[in-house]
PDB file of C-alpha atoms in Angstrom:
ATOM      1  CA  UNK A   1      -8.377  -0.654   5.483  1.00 75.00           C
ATOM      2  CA  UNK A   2      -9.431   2.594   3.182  1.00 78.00           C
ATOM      3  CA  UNK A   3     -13.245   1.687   4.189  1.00 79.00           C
ATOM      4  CA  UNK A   4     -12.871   1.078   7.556  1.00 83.00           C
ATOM      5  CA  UNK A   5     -11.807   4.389   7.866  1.00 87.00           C
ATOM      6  CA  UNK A   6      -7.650   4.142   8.959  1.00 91.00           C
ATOM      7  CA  UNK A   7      -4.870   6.552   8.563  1.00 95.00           C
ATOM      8  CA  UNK A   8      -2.589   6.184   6.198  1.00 94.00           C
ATOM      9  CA  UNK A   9       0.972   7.821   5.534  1.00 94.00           C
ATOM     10  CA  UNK A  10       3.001   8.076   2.484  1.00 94.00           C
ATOM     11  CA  UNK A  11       6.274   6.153   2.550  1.00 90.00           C
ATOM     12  CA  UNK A  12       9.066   8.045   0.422  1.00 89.00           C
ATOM     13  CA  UNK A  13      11.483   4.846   0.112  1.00 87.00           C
ATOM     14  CA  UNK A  14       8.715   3.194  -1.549  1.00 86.00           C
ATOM     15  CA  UNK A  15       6.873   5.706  -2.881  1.00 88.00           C
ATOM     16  CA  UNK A  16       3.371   4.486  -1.659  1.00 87.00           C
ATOM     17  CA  UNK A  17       0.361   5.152   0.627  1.00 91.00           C
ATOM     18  CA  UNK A  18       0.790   2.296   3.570  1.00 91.00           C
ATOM     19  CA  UNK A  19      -1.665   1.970   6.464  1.00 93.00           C
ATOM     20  CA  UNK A  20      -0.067   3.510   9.790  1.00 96.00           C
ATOM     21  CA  UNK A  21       0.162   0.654  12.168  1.00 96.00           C
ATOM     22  CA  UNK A  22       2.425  -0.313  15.480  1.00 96.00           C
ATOM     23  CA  UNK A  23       4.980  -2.963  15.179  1.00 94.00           C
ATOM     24  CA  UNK A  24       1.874  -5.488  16.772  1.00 96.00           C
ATOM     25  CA  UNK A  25      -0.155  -4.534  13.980  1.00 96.00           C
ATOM     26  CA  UNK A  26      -2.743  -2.251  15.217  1.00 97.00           C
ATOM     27  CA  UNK A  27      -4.105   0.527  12.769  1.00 96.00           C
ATOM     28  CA  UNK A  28      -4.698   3.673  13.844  1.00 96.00           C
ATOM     29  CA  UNK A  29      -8.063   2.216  14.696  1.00 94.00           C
ATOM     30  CA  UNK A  30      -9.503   0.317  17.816  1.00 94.00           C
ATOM     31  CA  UNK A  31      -9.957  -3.239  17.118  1.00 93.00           C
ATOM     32  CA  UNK A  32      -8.227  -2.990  13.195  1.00 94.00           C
ATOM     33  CA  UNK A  33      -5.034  -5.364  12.893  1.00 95.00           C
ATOM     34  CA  UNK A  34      -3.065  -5.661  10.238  1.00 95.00           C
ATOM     35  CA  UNK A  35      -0.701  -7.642   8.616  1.00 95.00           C
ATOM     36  CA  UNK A  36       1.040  -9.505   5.288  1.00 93.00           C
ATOM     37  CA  UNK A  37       1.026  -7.203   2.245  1.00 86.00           C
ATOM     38  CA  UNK A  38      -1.613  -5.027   3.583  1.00 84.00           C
ATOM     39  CA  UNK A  39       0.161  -3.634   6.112  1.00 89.00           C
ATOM     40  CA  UNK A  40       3.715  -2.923   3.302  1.00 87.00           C
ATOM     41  CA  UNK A  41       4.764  -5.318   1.150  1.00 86.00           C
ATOM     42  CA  UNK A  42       7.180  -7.991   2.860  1.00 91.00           C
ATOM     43  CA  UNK A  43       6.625 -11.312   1.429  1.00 92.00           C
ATOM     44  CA  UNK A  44       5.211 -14.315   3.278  1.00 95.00           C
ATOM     45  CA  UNK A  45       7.494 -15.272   6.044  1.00 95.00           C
ATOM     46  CA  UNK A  46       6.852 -11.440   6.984  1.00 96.00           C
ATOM     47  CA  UNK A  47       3.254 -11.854   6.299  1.00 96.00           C
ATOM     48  CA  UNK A  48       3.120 -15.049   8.841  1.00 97.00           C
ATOM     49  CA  UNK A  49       5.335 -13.147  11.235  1.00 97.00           C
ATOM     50  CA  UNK A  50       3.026 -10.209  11.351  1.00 97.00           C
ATOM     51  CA  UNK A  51       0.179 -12.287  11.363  1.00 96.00           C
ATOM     52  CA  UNK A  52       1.362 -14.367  14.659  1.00 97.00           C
ATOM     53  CA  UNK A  53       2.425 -10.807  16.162  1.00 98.00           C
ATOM     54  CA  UNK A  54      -0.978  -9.229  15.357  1.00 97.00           C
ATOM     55  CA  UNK A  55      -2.925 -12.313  17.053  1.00 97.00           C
ATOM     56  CA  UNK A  56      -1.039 -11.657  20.286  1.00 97.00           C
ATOM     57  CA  UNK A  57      -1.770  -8.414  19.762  1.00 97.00           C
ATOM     58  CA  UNK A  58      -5.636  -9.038  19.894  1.00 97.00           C
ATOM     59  CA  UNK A  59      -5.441 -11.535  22.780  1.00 97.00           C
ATOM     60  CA  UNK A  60      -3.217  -8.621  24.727  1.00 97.00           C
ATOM     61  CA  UNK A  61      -5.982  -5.901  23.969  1.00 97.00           C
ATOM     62  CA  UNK A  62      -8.644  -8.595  25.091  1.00 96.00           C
ATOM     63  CA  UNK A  63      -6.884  -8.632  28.529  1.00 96.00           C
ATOM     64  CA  UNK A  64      -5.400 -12.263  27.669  1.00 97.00           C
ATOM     65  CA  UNK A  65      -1.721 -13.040  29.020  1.00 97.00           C
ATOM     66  CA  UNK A  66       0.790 -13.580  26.220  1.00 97.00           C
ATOM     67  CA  UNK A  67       3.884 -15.471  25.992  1.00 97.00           C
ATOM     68  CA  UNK A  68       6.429 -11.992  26.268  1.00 97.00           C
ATOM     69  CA  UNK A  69       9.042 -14.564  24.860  1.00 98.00           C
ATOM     70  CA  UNK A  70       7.231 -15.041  21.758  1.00 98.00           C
ATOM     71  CA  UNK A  71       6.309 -11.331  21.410  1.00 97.00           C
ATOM     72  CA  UNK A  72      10.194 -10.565  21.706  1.00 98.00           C
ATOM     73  CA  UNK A  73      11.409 -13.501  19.345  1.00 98.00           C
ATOM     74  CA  UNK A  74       8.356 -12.259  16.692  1.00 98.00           C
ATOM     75  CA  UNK A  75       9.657  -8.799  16.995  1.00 97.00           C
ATOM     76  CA  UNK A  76      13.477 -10.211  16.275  1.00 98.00           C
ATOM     77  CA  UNK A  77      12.349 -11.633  13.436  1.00 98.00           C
ATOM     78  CA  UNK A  78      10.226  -8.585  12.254  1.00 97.00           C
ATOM     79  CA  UNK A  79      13.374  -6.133  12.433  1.00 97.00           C
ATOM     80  CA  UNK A  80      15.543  -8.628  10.942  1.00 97.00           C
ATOM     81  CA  UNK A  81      13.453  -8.413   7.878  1.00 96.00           C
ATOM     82  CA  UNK A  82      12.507  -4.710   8.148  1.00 94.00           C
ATOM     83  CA  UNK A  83      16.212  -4.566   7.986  1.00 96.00           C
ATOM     84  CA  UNK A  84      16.714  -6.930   4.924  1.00 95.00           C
ATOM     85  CA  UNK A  85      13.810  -5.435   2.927  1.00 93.00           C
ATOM     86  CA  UNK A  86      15.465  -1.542   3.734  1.00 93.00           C
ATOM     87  CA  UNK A  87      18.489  -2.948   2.270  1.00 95.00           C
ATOM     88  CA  UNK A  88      16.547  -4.163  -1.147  1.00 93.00           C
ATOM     89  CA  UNK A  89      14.953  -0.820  -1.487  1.00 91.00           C
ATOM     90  CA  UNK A  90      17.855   0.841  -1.283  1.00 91.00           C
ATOM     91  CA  UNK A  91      19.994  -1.547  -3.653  1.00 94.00           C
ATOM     92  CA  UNK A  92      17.076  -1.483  -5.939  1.00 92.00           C
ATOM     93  CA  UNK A  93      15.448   2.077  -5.676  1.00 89.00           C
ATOM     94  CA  UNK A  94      12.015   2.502  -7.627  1.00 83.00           C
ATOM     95  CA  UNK A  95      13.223   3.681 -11.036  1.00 85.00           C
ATOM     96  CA  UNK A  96      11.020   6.577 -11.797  1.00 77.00           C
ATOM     97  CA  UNK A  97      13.252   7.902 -14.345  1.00 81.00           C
ATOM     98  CA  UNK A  98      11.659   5.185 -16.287  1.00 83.00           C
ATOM     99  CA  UNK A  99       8.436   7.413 -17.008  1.00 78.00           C
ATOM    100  CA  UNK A 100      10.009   9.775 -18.870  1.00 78.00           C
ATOM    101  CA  UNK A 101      10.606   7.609 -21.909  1.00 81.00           C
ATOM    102  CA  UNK A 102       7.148   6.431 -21.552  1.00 90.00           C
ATOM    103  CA  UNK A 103       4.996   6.543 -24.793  1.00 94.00           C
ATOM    104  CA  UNK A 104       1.318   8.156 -25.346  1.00 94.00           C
ATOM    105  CA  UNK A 105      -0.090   4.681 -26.375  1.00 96.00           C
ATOM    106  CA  UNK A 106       1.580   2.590 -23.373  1.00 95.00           C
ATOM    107  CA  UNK A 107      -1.217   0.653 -21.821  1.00 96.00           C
ATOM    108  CA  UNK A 108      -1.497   1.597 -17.793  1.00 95.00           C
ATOM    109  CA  UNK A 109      -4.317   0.073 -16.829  1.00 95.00           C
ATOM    110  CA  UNK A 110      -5.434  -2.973 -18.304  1.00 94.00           C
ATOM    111  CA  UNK A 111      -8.368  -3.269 -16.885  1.00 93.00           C
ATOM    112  CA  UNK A 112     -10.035  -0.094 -18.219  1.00 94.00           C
ATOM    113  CA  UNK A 113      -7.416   0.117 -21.159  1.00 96.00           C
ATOM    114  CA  UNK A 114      -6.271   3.278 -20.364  1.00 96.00           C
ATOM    115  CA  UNK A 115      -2.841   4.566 -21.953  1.00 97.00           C
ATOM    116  CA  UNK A 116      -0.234   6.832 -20.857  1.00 95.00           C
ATOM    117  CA  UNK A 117      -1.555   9.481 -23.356  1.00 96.00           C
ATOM    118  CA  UNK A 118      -5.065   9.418 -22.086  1.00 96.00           C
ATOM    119  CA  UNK A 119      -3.339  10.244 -18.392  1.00 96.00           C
ATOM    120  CA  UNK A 120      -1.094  12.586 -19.566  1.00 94.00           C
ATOM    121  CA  UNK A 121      -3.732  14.341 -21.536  1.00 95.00           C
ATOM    122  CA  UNK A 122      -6.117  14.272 -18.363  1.00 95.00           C
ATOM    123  CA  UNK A 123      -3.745  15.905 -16.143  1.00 94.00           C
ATOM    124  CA  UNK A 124      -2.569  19.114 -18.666  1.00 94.00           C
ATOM    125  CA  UNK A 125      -6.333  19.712 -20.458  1.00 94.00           C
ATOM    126  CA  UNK A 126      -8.654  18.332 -18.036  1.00 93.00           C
ATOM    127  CA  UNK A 127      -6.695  20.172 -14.852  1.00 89.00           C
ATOM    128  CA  UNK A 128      -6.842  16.824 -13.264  1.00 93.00           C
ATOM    129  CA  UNK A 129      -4.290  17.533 -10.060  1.00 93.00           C
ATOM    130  CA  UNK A 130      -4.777  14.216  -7.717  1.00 95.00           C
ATOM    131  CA  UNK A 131      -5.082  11.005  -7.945  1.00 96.00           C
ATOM    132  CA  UNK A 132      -9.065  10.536  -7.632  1.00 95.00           C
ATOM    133  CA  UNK A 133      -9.354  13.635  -9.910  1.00 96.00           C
ATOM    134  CA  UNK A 134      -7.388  11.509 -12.651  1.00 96.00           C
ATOM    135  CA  UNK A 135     -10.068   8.433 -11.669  1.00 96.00           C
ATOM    136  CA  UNK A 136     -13.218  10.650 -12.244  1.00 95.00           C
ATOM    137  CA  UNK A 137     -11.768  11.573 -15.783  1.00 96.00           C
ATOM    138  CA  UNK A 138     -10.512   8.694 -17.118  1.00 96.00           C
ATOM    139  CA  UNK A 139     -11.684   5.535 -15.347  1.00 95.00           C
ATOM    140  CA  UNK A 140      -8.106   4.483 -14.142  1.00 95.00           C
ATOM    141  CA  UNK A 141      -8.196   1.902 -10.841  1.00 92.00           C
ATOM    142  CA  UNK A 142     -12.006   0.991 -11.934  1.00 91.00           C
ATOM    143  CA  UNK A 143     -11.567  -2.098 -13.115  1.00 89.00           C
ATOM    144  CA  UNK A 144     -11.178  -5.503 -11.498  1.00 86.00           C
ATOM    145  CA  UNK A 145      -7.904  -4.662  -9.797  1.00 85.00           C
ATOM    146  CA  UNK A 146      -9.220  -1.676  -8.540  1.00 87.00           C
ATOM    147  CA  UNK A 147      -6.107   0.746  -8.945  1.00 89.00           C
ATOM    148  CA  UNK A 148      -4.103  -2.177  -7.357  1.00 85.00           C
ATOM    149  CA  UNK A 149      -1.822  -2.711 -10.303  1.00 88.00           C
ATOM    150  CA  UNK A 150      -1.746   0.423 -11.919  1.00 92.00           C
ATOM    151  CA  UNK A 151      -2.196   2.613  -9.256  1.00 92.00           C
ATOM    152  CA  UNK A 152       1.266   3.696  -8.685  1.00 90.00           C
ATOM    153  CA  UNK A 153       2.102   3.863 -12.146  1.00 92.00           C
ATOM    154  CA  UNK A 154      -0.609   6.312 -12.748  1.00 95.00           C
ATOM    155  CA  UNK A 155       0.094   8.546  -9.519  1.00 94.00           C
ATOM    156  CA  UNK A 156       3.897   8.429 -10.956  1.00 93.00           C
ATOM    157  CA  UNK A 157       2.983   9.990 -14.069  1.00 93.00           C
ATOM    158  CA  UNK A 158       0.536  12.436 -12.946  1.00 95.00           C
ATOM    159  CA  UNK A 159       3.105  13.634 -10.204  1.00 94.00           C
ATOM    160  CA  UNK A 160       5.827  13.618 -13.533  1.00 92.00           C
ATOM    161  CA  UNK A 161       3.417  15.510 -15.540  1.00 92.00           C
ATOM    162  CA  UNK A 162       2.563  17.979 -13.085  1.00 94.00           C
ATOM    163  CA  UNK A 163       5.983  18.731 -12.068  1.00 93.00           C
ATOM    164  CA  UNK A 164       4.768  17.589  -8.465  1.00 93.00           C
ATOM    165  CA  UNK A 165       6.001  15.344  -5.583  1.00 93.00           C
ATOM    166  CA  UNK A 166       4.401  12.210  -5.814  1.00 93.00           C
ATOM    167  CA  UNK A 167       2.984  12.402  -2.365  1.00 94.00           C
ATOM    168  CA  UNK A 168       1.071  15.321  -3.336  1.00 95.00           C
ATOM    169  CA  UNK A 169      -0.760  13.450  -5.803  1.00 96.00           C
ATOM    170  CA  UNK A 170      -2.008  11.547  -3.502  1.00 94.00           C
ATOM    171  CA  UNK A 171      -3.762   7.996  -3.648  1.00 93.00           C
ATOM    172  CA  UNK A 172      -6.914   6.099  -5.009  1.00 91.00           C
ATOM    173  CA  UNK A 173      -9.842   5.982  -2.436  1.00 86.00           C
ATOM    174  CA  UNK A 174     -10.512   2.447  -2.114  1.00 79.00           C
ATOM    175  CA  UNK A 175     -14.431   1.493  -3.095  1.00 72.00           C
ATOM    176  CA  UNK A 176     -16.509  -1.822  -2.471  1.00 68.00           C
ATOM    177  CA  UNK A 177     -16.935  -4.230  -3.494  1.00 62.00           C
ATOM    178  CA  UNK A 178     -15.521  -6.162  -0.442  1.00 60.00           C
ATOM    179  CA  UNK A 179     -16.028  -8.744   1.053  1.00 60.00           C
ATOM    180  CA  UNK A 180     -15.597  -9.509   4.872  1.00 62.00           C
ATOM    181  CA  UNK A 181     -14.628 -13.199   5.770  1.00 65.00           C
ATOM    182  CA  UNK A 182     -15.992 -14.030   8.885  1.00 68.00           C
ATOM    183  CA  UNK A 183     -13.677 -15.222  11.503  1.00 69.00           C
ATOM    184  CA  UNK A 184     -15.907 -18.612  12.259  1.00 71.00           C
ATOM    185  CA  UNK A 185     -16.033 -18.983   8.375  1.00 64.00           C
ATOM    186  CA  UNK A 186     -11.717 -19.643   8.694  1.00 65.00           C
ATOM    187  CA  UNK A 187     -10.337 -23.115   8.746  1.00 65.00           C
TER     188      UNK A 187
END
């Protein structure tokens, strides 16, 4: 979604970057649908959900006639578990207070083996003030999971250390490699 170019807007429950998209699952770009964990994280019956929403949303922009009964029972469904899921966050808010206890030689990334210290020491000496910044000096989200795992942990501290918001850290660019699937290549 980063390389194709769509928006993306920083949720403060969460404390992520998320794609913008409609309830159908259009992106803020023509002809870009999106669902399952791409779109937020929701779990699988939301990720089949979306995924059944977002089809009818394709064969609606393609001029097709949809079921409007299906659409409404999909979108049900999808609030039901928007609702559930707002519930979770807020029983179980993301415990940031946890970083402040964090020690120099805790391993963020394991990919790159980057610690805590090596961020920390990035952000105050190095004047590294976002998220990308941080990347360039120390490697972190250039490994195999390409910022995917420890991402947020890294934007967390950097936002901690700087005394910032976290949304004003902002987030890792995505990068290639990727790799398109090709809708005839789909069982």
């Amino acid at each position: 979604m980063d390389l194709a170019g769509c928006a993306f807007a920083f949720d403060a429950v969460t404390r992520q970057w998320t794609p913008r998209h409609d309830r159908a699952g259009r992106s803020s770009l023509p002809g870009v649908y999106l669902a399952g964990d791409g779109a937020g994280i929701g779990g699988a019956d939301v990720a089949e959900l979306q995924g059944e929403r977002a089809g009818l949303a394709v064969l609606e922009d393609l001029g097709q006639r949809v079921d409007r009964t299906r659409v409404a029972f999909l979108e049900r469904k999808l609030a039901r578990q928007a609702r559930f899921r707002s519930a979770l966050e807020n029983a179980y808010p993301y415990p940031a207070h946890l970083l402040g206890e964090i020690a120099d030689g805790e391993i963020i990334c394991r990919c790159e083996g980057i610690t805590a210290g090596t961020l920390l020491a990035a952000a105050t000496e190095r004047d590294a003030a976002e998220m990308n910044r941080l990347k360039a000096f120390t490697r972190i989200g250039m490994g195999r999971c390409q910022g995917r795992v420890c991402g947020h942990a890294a934007a967390e501290i950097l936002a901690r250390t700087l005394g910032k918001d976290i949304a004003l850290v902002g987030r890792l660019r995505g990068n290639p490699p990727v790799k398109p699937i090709p809708v005839g290549g789909l069982p």
